[in-house]
mmCIF file of C-alpha atoms and ligand atoms in Angstrom:
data_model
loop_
_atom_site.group_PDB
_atom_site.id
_atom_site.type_symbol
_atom_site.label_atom_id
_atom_site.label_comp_id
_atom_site.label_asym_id
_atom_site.label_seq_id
_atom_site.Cartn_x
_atom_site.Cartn_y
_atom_site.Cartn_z
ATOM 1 C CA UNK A 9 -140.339 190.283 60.997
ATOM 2 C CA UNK A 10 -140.520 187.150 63.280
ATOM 3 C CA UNK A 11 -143.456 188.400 65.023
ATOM 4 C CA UNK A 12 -147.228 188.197 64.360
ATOM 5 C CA UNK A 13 -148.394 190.968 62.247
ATOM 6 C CA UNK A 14 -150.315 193.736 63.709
ATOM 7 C CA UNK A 15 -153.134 193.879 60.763
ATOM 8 C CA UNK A 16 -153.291 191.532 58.157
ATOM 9 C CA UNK A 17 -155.287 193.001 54.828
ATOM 10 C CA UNK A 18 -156.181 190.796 51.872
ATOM 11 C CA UNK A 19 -152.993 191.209 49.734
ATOM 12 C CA UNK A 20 -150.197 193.499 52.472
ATOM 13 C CA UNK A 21 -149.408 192.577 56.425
ATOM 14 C CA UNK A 22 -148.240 195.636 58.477
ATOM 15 C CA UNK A 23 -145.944 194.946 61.268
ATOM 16 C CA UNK A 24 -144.672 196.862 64.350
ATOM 17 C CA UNK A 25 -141.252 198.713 63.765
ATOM 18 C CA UNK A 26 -138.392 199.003 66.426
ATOM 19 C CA UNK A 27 -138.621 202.805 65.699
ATOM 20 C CA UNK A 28 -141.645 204.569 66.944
ATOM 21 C CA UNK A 29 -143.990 206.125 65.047
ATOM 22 C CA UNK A 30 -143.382 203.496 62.069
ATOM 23 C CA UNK A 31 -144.472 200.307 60.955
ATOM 24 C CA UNK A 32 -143.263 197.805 58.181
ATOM 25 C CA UNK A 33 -145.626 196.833 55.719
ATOM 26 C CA UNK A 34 -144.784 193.627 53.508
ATOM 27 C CA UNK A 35 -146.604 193.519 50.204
ATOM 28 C CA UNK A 36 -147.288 189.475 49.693
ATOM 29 C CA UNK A 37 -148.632 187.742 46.899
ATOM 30 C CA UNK A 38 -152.075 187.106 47.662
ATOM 31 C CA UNK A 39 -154.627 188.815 45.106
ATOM 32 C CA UNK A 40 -158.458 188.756 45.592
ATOM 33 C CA UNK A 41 -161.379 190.025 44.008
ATOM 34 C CA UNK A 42 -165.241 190.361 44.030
ATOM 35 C CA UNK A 43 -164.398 191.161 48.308
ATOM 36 C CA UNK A 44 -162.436 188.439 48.574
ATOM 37 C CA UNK A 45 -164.631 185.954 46.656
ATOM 38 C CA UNK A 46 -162.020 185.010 44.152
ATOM 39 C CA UNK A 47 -158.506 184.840 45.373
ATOM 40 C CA UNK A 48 -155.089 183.291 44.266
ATOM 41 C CA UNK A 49 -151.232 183.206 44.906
ATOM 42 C CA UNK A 50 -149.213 185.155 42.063
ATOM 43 C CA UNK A 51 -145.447 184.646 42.978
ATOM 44 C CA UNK A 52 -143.982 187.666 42.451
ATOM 45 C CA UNK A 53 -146.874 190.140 42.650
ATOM 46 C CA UNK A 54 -146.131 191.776 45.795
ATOM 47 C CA UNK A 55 -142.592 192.174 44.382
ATOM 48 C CA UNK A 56 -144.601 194.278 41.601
ATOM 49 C CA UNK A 57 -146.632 196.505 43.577
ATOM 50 C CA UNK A 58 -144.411 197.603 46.460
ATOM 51 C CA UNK A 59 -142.239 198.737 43.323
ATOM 52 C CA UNK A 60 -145.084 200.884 42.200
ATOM 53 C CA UNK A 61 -146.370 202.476 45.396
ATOM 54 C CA UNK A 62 -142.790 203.257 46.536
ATOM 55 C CA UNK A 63 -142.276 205.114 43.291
ATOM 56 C CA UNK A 64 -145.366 206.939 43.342
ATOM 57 C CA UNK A 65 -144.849 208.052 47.474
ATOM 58 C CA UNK A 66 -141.857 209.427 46.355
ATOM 59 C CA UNK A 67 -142.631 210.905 42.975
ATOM 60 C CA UNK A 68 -145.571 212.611 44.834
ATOM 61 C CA UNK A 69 -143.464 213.890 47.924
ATOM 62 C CA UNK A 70 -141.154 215.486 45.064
ATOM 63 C CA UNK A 71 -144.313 217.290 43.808
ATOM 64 C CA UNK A 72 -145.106 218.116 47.517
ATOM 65 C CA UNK A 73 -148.072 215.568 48.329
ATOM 66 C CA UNK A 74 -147.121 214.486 52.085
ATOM 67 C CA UNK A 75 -147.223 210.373 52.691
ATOM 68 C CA UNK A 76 -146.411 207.553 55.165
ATOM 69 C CA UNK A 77 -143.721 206.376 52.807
ATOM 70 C CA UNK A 78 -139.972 206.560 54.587
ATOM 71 C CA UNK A 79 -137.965 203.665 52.867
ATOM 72 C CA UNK A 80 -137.820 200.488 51.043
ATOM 73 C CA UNK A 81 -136.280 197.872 53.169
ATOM 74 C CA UNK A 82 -136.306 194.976 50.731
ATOM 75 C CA UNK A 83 -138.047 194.056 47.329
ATOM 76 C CA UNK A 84 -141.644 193.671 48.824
ATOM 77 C CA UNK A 85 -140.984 195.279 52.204
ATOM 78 C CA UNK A 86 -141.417 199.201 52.899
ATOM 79 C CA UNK A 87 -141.143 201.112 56.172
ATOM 80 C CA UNK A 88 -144.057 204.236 56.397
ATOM 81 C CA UNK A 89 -144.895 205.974 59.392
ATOM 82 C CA UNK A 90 -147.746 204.546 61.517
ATOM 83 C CA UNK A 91 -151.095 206.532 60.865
ATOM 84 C CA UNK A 92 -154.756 206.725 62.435
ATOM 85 C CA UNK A 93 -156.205 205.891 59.272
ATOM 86 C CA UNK A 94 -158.983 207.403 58.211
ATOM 87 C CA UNK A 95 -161.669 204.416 57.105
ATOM 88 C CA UNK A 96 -162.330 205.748 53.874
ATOM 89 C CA UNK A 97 -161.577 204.762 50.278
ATOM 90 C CA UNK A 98 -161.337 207.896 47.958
ATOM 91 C CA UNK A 99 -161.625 206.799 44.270
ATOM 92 C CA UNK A 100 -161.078 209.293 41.231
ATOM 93 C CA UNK A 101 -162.267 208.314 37.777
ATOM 94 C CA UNK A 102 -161.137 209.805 35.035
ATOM 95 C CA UNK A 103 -162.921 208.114 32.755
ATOM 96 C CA UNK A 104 -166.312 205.166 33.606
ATOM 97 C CA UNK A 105 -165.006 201.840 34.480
ATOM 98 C CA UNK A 106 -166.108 198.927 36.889
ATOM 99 C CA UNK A 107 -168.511 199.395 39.786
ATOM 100 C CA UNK A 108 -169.791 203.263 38.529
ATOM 101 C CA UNK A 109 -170.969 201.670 35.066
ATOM 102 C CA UNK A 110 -173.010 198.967 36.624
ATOM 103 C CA UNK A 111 -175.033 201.345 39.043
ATOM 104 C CA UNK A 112 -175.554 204.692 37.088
ATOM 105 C CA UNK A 113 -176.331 204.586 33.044
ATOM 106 C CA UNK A 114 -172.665 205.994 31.922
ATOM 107 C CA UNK A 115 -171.199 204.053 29.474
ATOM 108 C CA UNK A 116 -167.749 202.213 30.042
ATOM 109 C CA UNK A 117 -164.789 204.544 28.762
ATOM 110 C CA UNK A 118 -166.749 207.940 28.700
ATOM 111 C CA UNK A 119 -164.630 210.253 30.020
ATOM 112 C CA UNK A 120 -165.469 212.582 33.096
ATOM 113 C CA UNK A 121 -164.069 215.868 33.265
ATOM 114 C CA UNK A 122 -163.851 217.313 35.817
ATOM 115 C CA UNK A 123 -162.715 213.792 37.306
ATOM 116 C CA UNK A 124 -165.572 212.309 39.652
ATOM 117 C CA UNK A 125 -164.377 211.669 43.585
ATOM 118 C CA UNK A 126 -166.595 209.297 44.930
ATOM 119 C CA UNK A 127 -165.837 208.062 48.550
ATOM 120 C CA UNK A 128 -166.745 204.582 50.504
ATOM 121 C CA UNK A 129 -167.197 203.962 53.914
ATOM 122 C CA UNK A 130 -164.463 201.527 54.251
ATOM 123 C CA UNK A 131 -166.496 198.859 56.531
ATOM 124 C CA UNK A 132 -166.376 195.337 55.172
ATOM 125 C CA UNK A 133 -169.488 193.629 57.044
ATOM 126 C CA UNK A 134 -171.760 196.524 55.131
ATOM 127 C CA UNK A 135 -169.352 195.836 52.197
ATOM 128 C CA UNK A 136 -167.976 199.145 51.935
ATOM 129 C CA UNK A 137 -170.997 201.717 51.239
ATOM 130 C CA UNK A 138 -170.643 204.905 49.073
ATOM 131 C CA UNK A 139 -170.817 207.852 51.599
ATOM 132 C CA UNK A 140 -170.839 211.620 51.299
ATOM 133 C CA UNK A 141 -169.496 214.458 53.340
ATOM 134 C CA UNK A 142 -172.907 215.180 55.170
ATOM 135 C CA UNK A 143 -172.790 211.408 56.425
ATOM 136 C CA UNK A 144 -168.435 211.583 57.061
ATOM 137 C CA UNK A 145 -169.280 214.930 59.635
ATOM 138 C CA UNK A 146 -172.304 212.931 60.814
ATOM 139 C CA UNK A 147 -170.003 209.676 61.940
ATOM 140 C CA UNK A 148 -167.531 212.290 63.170
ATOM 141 C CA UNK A 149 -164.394 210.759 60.663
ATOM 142 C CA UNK A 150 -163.784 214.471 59.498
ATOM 143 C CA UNK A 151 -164.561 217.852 60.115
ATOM 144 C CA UNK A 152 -165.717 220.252 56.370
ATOM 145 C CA UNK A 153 -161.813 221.654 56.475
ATOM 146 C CA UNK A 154 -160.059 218.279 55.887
ATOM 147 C CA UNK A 155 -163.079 216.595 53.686
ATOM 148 C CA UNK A 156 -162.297 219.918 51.418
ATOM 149 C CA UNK A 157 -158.047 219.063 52.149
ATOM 150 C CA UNK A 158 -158.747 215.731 51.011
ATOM 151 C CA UNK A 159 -160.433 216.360 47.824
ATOM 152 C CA UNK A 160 -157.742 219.406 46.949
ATOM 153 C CA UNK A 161 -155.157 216.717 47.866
ATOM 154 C CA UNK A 162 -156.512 214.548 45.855
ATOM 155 C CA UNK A 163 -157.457 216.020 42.950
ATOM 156 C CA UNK A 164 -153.522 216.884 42.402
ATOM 157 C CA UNK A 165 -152.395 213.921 43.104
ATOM 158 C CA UNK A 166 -154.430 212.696 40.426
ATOM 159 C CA UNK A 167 -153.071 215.357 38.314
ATOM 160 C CA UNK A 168 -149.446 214.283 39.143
ATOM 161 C CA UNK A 169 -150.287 210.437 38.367
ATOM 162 C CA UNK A 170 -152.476 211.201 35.231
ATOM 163 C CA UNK A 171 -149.427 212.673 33.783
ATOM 164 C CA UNK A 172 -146.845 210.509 34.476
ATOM 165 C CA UNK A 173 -149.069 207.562 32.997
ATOM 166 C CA UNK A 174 -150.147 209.787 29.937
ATOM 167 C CA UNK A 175 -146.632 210.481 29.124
ATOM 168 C CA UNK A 176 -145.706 206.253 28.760
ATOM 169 C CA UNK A 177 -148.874 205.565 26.779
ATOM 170 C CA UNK A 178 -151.011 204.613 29.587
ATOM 171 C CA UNK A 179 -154.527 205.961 30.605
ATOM 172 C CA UNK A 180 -155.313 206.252 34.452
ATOM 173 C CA UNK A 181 -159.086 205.562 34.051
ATOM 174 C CA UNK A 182 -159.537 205.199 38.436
ATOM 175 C CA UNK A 183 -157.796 204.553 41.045
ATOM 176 C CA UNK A 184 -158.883 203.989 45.130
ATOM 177 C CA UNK A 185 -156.769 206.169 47.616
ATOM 178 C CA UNK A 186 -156.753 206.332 51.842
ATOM 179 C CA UNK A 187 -155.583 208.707 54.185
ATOM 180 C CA UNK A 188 -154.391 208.846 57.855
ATOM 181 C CA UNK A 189 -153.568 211.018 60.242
ATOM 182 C CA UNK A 190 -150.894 211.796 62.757
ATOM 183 C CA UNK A 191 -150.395 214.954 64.807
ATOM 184 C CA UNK A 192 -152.499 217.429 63.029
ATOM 185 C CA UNK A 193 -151.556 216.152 59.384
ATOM 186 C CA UNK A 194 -153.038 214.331 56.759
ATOM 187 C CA UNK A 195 -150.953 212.299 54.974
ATOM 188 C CA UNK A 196 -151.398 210.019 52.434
ATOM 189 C CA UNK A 197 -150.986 205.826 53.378
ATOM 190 C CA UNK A 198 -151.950 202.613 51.838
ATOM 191 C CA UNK A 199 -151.051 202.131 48.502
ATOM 192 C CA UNK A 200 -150.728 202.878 44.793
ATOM 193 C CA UNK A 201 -150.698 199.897 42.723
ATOM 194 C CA UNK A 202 -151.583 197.953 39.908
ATOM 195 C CA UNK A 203 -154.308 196.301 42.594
ATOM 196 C CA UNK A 204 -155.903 199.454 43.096
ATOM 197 C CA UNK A 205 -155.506 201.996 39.956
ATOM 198 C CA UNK A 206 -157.215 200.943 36.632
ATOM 199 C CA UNK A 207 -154.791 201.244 33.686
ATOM 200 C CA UNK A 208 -155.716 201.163 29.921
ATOM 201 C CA UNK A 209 -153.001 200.968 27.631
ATOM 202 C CA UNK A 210 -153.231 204.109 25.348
ATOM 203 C CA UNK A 211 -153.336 202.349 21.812
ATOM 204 C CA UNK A 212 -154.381 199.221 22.036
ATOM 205 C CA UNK A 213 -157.179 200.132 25.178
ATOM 206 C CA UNK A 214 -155.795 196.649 27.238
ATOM 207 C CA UNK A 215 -156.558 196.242 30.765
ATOM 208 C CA UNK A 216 -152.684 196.108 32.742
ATOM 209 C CA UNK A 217 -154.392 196.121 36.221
ATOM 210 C CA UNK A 218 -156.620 193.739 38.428
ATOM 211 C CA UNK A 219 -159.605 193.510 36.177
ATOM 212 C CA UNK A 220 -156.642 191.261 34.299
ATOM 213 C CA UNK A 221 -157.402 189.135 37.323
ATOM 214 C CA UNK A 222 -160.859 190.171 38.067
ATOM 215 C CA UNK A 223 -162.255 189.174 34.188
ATOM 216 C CA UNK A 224 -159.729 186.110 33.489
ATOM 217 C CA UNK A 225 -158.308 188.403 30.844
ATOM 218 C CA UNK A 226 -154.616 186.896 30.204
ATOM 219 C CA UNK A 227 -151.169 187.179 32.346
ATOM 220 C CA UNK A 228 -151.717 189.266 35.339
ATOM 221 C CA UNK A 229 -148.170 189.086 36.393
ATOM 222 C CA UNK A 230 -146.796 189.877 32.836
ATOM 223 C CA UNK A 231 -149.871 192.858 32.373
ATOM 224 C CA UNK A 232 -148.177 194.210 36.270
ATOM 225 C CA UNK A 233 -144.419 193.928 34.980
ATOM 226 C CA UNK A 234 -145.435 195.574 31.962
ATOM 227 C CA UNK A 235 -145.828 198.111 34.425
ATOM 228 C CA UNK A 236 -143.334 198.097 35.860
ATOM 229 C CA UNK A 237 -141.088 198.230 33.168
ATOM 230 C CA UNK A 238 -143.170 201.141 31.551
ATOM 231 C CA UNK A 239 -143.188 203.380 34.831
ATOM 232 C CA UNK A 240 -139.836 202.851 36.651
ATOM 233 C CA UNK A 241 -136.880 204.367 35.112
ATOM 234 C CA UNK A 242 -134.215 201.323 34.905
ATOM 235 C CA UNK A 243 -136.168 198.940 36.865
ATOM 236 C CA UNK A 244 -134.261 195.888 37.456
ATOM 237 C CA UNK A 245 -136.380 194.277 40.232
ATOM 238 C CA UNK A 246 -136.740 190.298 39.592
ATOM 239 C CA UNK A 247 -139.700 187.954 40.747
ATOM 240 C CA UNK A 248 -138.662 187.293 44.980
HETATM 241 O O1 CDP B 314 -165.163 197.633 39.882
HETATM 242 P P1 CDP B 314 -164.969 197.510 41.339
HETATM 243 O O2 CDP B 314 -166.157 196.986 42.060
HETATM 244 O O3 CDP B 314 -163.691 196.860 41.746
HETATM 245 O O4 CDP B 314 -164.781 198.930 41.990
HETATM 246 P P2 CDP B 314 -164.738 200.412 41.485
HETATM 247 O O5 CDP B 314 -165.563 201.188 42.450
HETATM 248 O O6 CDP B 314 -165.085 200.545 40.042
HETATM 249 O O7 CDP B 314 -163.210 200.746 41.695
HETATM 250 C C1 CDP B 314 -162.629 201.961 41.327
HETATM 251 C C2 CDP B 314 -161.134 201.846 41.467
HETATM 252 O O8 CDP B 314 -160.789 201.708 42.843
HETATM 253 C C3 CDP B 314 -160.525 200.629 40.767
HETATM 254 O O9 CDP B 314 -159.256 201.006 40.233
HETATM 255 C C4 CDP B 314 -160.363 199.621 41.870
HETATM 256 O O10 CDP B 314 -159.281 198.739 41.613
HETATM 257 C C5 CDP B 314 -160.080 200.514 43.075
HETATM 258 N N1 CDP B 314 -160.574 199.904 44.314
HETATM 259 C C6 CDP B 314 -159.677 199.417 45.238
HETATM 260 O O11 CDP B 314 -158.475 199.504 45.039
HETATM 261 N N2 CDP B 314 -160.125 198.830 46.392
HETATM 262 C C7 CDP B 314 -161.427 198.747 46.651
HETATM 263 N N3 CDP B 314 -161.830 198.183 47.781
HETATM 264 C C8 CDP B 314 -162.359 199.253 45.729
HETATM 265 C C9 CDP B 314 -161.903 199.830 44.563
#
């Protein structure tokens, strides 16, 4: 990974692969917040989250959920296979939390079911506006088929991870998804992480996720190995 990366995002740099039809993505340590308004160095952090999403691709390919995920290479460092990604952020709540409080009258906490999909238009100079399926067929992203693929895909996938957290005394309030394509499929890319899930501690309702970081609300690094340690079976990672 002498080179220059292809795409540099605000916390992961994706790099071209020997092998075709891959790419190496290096989780760093950067965090940001408020699009990219507040932003810091948390040693260690990248370390944290590649852990995460690695487990999760797999856990979900074991539960038959296709994704980009093919290996760990190091720590912070995973190889996926390259997609056309599709510029959209799906984000499921489970329960009201963070940007759907402050524009609709729900109150923070109340709990949606069924969960609530809501997509963005994943376009940073128009700061990411919400879409909806009439406006995705308009821009031609997706055809109805693999809008109603997504949503099916998604909804189980937030099945799969609701249950896994429930189970270690962790609520999965949201959490902010992508998806890519290559041949005819759609698999699932990016990443699940403690930067993009939020995660409520069952009994004692504390934030272990970015609005740690977001809302100056303690240790982020010790809320993300807490984690860590919860979610991974004999983790034994260390701060690289
Ligand atoms: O509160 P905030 O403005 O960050 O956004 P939200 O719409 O309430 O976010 C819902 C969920 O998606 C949270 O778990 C966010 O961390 C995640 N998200 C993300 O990972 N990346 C984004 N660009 C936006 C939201």
């Amino acid at each position: 990974m002498n080179s220059e990366p292809l795409y540099e995002g605000k916390a992961k740099s994706v790099y071209r692969s020997e092998q075709p039809g891959e790419l190496i993505v290096r989780f760093r340590d950067d965090i940001t917040a408020f699009d990219g308004e507040k932003k810091d160095v948390l040693s260690g952090k990248g370390v944290f989250n590649a852990a995460v999403s690695a487990f999760f691709f797999e856990h979900l390919e074991s539960h038959g959920i296709a994704t980009h995920f093919v290996r760990m290479v190091d720590e912070r460092t995973m190889i996926v296979r390259e997609l056309a990604m599709i510029p959209l952020e799906v984000i499921v709540r489970n329960r009201a939390a963070g940007s759907i409080v402050r524009r609709y009258p729900f109150a923070e906490g109340q709990v949606f079911d069924p969960p609530v999909i809501v997509m963005d238009f994943k376009d940073d100079a128009r700061h990411d506006p919400m879409i909806n399926d009439d406006i995705i067929m308009a821009l031609d992203l997706l055809n109805r088929e693999e809008i109603d693929a997504i949503r099916k895909t998604t909804l189980e996938i937030n099945r799969l991870l609701s249950a896994y957290f429930r189970e270690r005394g962790i609520t999965l309030v949201d959490f902010k998804i992508e998806f890519g394509k290559v041949g005819g499929a759609i698999l699932l890319g990016d990443e699940i992480s403690m930067d993009s899930m939020r995660l409520w501690d069952r009994e004692t309702g504390e934030s272990l996720d970015k609005d740690v970081y977001r809302f100056d609300r303690g240790d982020v690094l010790s809320a993300y190995g807490r984690v860590v340690q919860r979610i991974i079976p004999g983790y034994s990672g260390g701060r690289g």
